[in-house]
Amino acid sequence: MASISEHDTQQDRQGFRPSMLINDTRYRGLTFQFIALMLIILAFAWLGANLMSNLAAAGLDISFGFLDEPAGYDIAFSMIDYTSQSSHLRAAIVGVLNTLLVAFMGCVTATIIGVTAGVLRLSKNWLIARLMSAYVEAFRNVPVLIWILIIGAVVTISGANPRAFLGEEAESNLFLGMFAFTNRGLYAPAVEIGPGALIVLIALIAGIAGAIAWRWYVKHTLFSSGKLLPGWPMWLILLAPPILAYFLFQGAIGLSMPDTMANRFNIQGGTLVGKPLIALWLALSVYTGAFIAENVRAGILSVSKGQTEAAAALGLRPRRVMNLVVLPQALRVIVPPLISQYLNLTKNSSLAIAVGYADITATLGGITLNQTGRAIECILMLMLFYLIISLAISGVMNVYNSTVALKER
Amino acid sequence: MKTTVFLGTVGAAALAAGVAGAATLDDVQERGTLNCGVTTGLVGFAAPNASGEWEGFDVALCRAVAAAVLGDPTAVEFVPTTGKTRFTALASGEIDMLARNTTWTFSRDNDLGFEFNGINYYDGQGFLVPRDLGVTSAMDLDGATVCVQTGTTTELNLADFFRKNNISYEPVPIETNAEAQQQYLAGACDAYTTDASGLAATRATFEAPGDHVILPEIISKEPLGPLVRHGDNEWGDIVRWTLNALIAAEEYGVTSANVEDMASAAGDSPEVNRLLGTEGNLGEMIGLESDWAVNAISAGGNYGEIFAQNIGEDTPIGLARGLNAQWTDGGLLYAPPFR
């Protein structure tokens, strides 16, 4: 040790000489990193230059001007106004929204399915535990594309043709006069917004806020005075304002029922939750849910048995043991892999075109790319979109993770 | 130097592939096979038969080009492409030519950087509906769900047609013809739209073709033809004139049966002699052997024979010649002179 420090001080005294970049271990690493970096930059520059020269040779250029031109094609499912005369950019936005919709719905359901299956797989009930094992193994080990196609095919085969519901003497009647499950999807009533809808919405938000406040108050009095107040007023606070507002402002929010008389091919009016969305959403949910179930199981098993036994010894019921002792500790194991499952689900949604769902890959990366021939531009935009979305999900979930992670003080 | 080679290998797959170089002919001859892009399967136009060999109207053109260039109609590597992958495959150099019911349009020719080499089928877009639907005109399709292959001109024509007539529809985008057929038969869509020839070919494969009707409206012009990359005129000429040779052969009565005979010695007709290489040096001008057209015609016969054998009225597809008859018979086929 002494000799090294002596050596170092000697070197320092002599100052820096270029030969130290190779001979001195302190600088050698930096030198090689610099060389490697230069090589990587060169490699990418070469690839870029090659791309440019090939494009030039083919008489093509990089331009995003096509985004302003009319798309020319129709999209079956869009959350914003879109016609075939809208621009390619708008078609891309329709795709982005559709991707986000299915990713959000998928993440929510996958989490519910995954947590339920993960907890139940550890159940002492032999049948339930085995059923959950079968679910996890079946869904985890078959590619998600196959599940998308299977669910799409099941909907197509099991659903009736919409024509069965049409006309004066229909073969089938709407379920409750509202719902029709067909081979093109599920027809349901649509919510219609009238004047005063905003007040109903505000009442709803007020109800939710009030309910949360009541819960907090109950908890506070329990901890401060040991008195347990009843839980039922929460429901009253939650539901009373919006219901009151709904009846005070008649016609603020109405339902428009599916109409079976207007057209000879399809049910009109109402909302159609299309087959592509159903197939993609369910497939992504059950597939990712199987992975999440395993994460949850791993998380629960990571909490030592002593914790459960100690909680039981204190007199907590099994449900409370799970909610108050095990899950909070399990979360810090569950959340990090959960983030990557959310990312996987979002990225897997790009398989949408298999069932004809108009996600960003199908619009921008599919039809637009094909009609304009702007492959490089479209793929670049696609990559950028998925990158941003993935980083955003990852960022939000990391914030959540830091709240459940072990607090080190 | 070594670094360059290494980087070249790495980059080749991603970016360096398919330098739009000038010498496709040399590449094909060196390779000994022609890479020809076709559909993933449309009976009559391009589909593998029971023994796994590709056959059909578009396939015959690939074979004719292979015969003209390599002297061997079987020296073809068929690359199945979807409506979406076909242009990338051609632009990247994965295939040397594309013969896949592809519509010749302005933007494809100019903006996408391809060169169409003529028209081998004059087509138009139609609608196929189940007979029991009772629809007699495309105008009756208001509110219908329509299956359409994505990434095609069909998709754009469909949007235009419904917009122009101010009626509504629900599009169901689909990747391949086989999948569209399955969705249509399962009732997931009320109508299927594509080129009328494709509808006839698809319907021919149904269990009960009589239960389905093709509506009378033809809503677009769809001139289908082979295409190559921009910038290699020599190769483009070879594909163009091979197609013209097949069309001209029908006009002059040269068939697969008599072509050997007629090519063995110069005959009475100077145009036939020039076509078959017994007079003049047309083969040399195009950079091929003098018997290039003889090989092309022997491969599958002249245009009329190819049509009759694959999609004509005696086949299950049963398409009439219609616009695709020779100009002498009131059609649009008109090969420029071989001179």
CSV table of N, CA and C in Angstrom, one decimal, chain B residues 125-185:
chain,number,residue,atom,x,y,z
B,125,GLN,N,-62.1,-2.6,-59.1
B,125,GLN,CA,-62.5,-3.1,-57.7
B,125,GLN,C,-64.0,-3.4,-57.7
B,126,GLY,N,-64.3,-4.5,-57.1
B,126,GLY,CA,-65.8,-4.8,-56.9
B,126,GLY,C,-66.1,-5.3,-55.5
B,127,PHE,N,-67.3,-5.7,-55.3
B,127,PHE,CA,-67.7,-6.2,-54.0
B,127,PHE,C,-68.3,-7.6,-54.1
B,128,LEU,N,-68.0,-8.4,-53.1
B,128,LEU,CA,-68.6,-9.7,-53.0
B,128,LEU,C,-69.5,-9.8,-51.8
B,129,VAL,N,-70.7,-10.2,-52.0
B,129,VAL,CA,-71.7,-10.3,-50.8
B,129,VAL,C,-72.4,-11.6,-50.9
B,130,PRO,N,-72.9,-12.1,-49.7
B,130,PRO,CA,-73.7,-13.3,-49.7
B,130,PRO,C,-75.0,-13.1,-50.4
B,131,ARG,N,-75.4,-14.1,-51.2
B,131,ARG,CA,-76.6,-13.9,-52.0
B,131,ARG,C,-77.8,-13.7,-51.1
B,132,ASP,N,-77.9,-14.3,-50.0
B,132,ASP,CA,-79.1,-14.2,-49.1
B,132,ASP,C,-79.3,-12.8,-48.5
B,133,LEU,N,-78.3,-12.0,-48.6
B,133,LEU,CA,-78.4,-10.6,-48.1
B,133,LEU,C,-79.3,-9.8,-49.0
B,134,GLY,N,-79.5,-10.2,-50.2
B,134,GLY,CA,-80.5,-9.5,-51.1
B,134,GLY,C,-80.0,-8.2,-51.6
B,135,VAL,N,-78.7,-8.0,-51.6
B,135,VAL,CA,-78.1,-6.7,-52.1
B,135,VAL,C,-77.9,-6.9,-53.6
B,136,THR,N,-78.3,-5.9,-54.3
B,136,THR,CA,-78.1,-6.0,-55.8
B,136,THR,C,-77.1,-4.9,-56.3
B,137,SER,N,-76.8,-3.9,-55.5
B,137,SER,CA,-76.0,-2.8,-55.9
B,137,SER,C,-75.1,-2.4,-54.8
B,138,ALA,N,-73.9,-1.9,-55.1
B,138,ALA,CA,-73.0,-1.4,-54.0
B,138,ALA,C,-73.6,-0.2,-53.3
B,139,MET,N,-74.6,0.5,-54.0
B,139,MET,CA,-75.2,1.6,-53.4
B,139,MET,C,-76.1,1.2,-52.2
B,140,ASP,N,-76.5,-0.1,-52.1
B,140,ASP,CA,-77.3,-0.6,-51.0
B,140,ASP,C,-76.5,-0.9,-49.8
B,141,LEU,N,-75.1,-0.7,-49.9
B,141,LEU,CA,-74.3,-1.2,-48.8
B,141,LEU,C,-74.2,-0.2,-47.6
B,142,ASP,N,-75.1,0.8,-47.6
B,142,ASP,CA,-75.0,1.8,-46.5
B,142,ASP,C,-75.1,1.1,-45.1
B,143,GLY,N,-74.0,1.4,-44.3
B,143,GLY,CA,-74.0,0.9,-43.0
B,143,GLY,C,-73.4,-0.5,-42.9
B,144,ALA,N,-72.9,-1.0,-44.0
B,144,ALA,CA,-72.4,-2.4,-44.0
B,144,ALA,C,-71.0,-2.4,-43.4
B,145,THR,N,-70.6,-3.6,-42.9
B,145,THR,CA,-69.2,-3.8,-42.5
B,145,THR,C,-68.4,-4.4,-43.7
B,146,VAL,N,-67.3,-3.8,-44.1
B,146,VAL,CA,-66.6,-4.3,-45.3
B,146,VAL,C,-65.2,-4.7,-44.9
B,147,CYS,N,-64.9,-5.9,-45.3
B,147,CYS,CA,-63.5,-6.4,-45.2
B,147,CYS,C,-62.6,-5.9,-46.3
B,148,VAL,N,-61.5,-5.4,-46.0
B,148,VAL,CA,-60.6,-4.9,-47.1
B,148,VAL,C,-59.1,-5.2,-46.7
B,149,GLN,N,-58.3,-5.5,-47.7
B,149,GLN,CA,-56.9,-5.8,-47.4
B,149,GLN,C,-56.2,-4.5,-47.2
B,150,THR,N,-55.5,-4.4,-46.1
B,150,THR,CA,-54.8,-3.2,-45.7
B,150,THR,C,-53.6,-2.9,-46.5
B,151,GLY,N,-53.3,-1.6,-46.7
B,151,GLY,CA,-52.1,-1.3,-47.5
B,151,GLY,C,-52.3,-1.4,-49.0
B,152,THR,N,-53.5,-1.3,-49.5
B,152,THR,CA,-53.7,-1.5,-50.9
B,152,THR,C,-54.4,-0.2,-51.4
B,153,THR,N,-54.5,-0.1,-52.7
B,153,THR,CA,-55.3,1.0,-53.3
B,153,THR,C,-56.7,0.8,-53.1
B,154,THR,N,-57.1,-0.5,-52.9
B,154,THR,CA,-58.5,-0.9,-52.6
B,154,THR,C,-59.0,-0.2,-51.4
B,155,GLU,N,-58.2,0.0,-50.4
B,155,GLU,CA,-58.6,0.6,-49.1
B,155,GLU,C,-58.9,2.1,-49.4
B,156,LEU,N,-58.1,2.7,-50.3
B,156,LEU,CA,-58.4,4.1,-50.6
B,156,LEU,C,-59.6,4.3,-51.5
B,157,ASN,N,-59.7,3.4,-52.5
B,157,ASN,CA,-60.9,3.5,-53.3
B,157,ASN,C,-62.2,3.3,-52.5
B,158,LEU,N,-62.1,2.4,-51.6
B,158,LEU,CA,-63.3,2.1,-50.8
B,158,LEU,C,-63.7,3.4,-50.0
B,159,ALA,N,-62.8,4.0,-49.4
B,159,ALA,CA,-63.1,5.3,-48.7
B,159,ALA,C,-63.7,6.3,-49.6
B,160,ASP,N,-63.0,6.4,-50.8
B,160,ASP,CA,-63.5,7.4,-51.8
B,160,ASP,C,-64.9,7.1,-52.2
B,161,PHE,N,-65.2,5.8,-52.5
B,161,PHE,CA,-66.5,5.4,-53.0
B,161,PHE,C,-67.6,5.8,-52.1
B,162,PHE,N,-67.4,5.4,-50.8
B,162,PHE,CA,-68.5,5.7,-49.8
B,162,PHE,C,-68.6,7.2,-49.5
B,163,ARG,N,-67.5,7.9,-49.6
B,163,ARG,CA,-67.6,9.3,-49.3
B,163,ARG,C,-68.3,10.0,-50.5
B,164,LYS,N,-68.0,9.6,-51.7
B,164,LYS,CA,-68.6,10.2,-52.9
B,164,LYS,C,-70.1,10.0,-52.9
B,165,ASN,N,-70.5,8.8,-52.5
B,165,ASN,CA,-71.9,8.5,-52.5
B,165,ASN,C,-72.6,8.8,-51.2
B,166,ASN,N,-71.8,9.4,-50.3
B,166,ASN,CA,-72.4,9.9,-49.0
B,166,ASN,C,-73.1,8.8,-48.3
B,167,ILE,N,-72.5,7.6,-48.2
B,167,ILE,CA,-73.1,6.5,-47.4
B,167,ILE,C,-72.0,6.0,-46.5
B,168,SER,N,-72.4,5.3,-45.4
B,168,SER,CA,-71.4,5.0,-44.4
B,168,SER,C,-71.1,3.5,-44.4
B,169,TYR,N,-70.0,3.2,-43.8
B,169,TYR,CA,-69.6,1.8,-43.7
B,169,TYR,C,-68.5,1.6,-42.6
B,170,GLU,N,-68.3,0.4,-42.2
B,170,GLU,CA,-67.3,0.1,-41.2
B,170,GLU,C,-66.2,-0.7,-41.8
B,171,PRO,N,-65.0,-0.2,-41.9
B,171,PRO,CA,-63.9,-1.0,-42.5
B,171,PRO,C,-63.4,-2.0,-41.5
B,172,VAL,N,-63.0,-3.2,-42.0
B,172,VAL,CA,-62.3,-4.2,-41.2
B,172,VAL,C,-61.0,-4.4,-41.9
B,173,PRO,N,-59.9,-3.9,-41.4
B,173,PRO,CA,-58.6,-4.0,-42.1
B,173,PRO,C,-58.1,-5.4,-41.9
B,174,ILE,N,-57.6,-6.0,-43.0
B,174,ILE,CA,-57.1,-7.4,-42.9
B,174,ILE,C,-55.8,-7.6,-43.7
B,175,GLU,N,-54.9,-8.5,-43.3
B,175,GLU,CA,-53.6,-8.5,-43.9
B,175,GLU,C,-53.6,-9.3,-45.2
B,176,THR,N,-54.2,-10.5,-45.2
B,176,THR,CA,-54.0,-11.4,-46.4
B,176,THR,C,-55.4,-11.8,-46.9
B,177,ASN,N,-55.4,-12.3,-48.1
B,177,ASN,CA,-56.6,-12.7,-48.8
B,177,ASN,C,-57.2,-13.9,-48.1
B,178,ALA,N,-56.4,-14.8,-47.6
B,178,ALA,CA,-56.9,-16.0,-46.9
B,178,ALA,C,-57.6,-15.6,-45.6
B,179,GLU,N,-57.1,-14.6,-44.9
B,179,GLU,CA,-57.7,-14.2,-43.7
B,179,GLU,C,-59.0,-13.5,-44.0
B,180,ALA,N,-59.0,-12.7,-45.0
B,180,ALA,CA,-60.2,-11.9,-45.4
B,180,ALA,C,-61.3,-12.9,-45.7
B,181,GLN,N,-61.0,-14.0,-46.4
B,181,GLN,CA,-61.9,-15.0,-46.8
B,181,GLN,C,-62.6,-15.6,-45.6
B,182,GLN,N,-61.7,-15.9,-44.6
B,182,GLN,CA,-62.2,-16.6,-43.4
B,182,GLN,C,-63.1,-15.6,-42.6
B,183,GLN,N,-62.8,-14.3,-42.5
B,183,GLN,CA,-63.6,-13.4,-41.8
B,183,GLN,C,-64.9,-13.2,-42.5
B,184,TYR,N,-64.9,-13.1,-43.9
B,184,TYR,CA,-66.1,-12.9,-44.7
B,184,TYR,C,-67.0,-14.1,-44.5
B,185,LEU,N,-66.5,-15.3,-44.6
B,185,LEU,CA,-67.3,-16.5,-44.5
B,185,LEU,C,-67.9,-16.7,-43.1
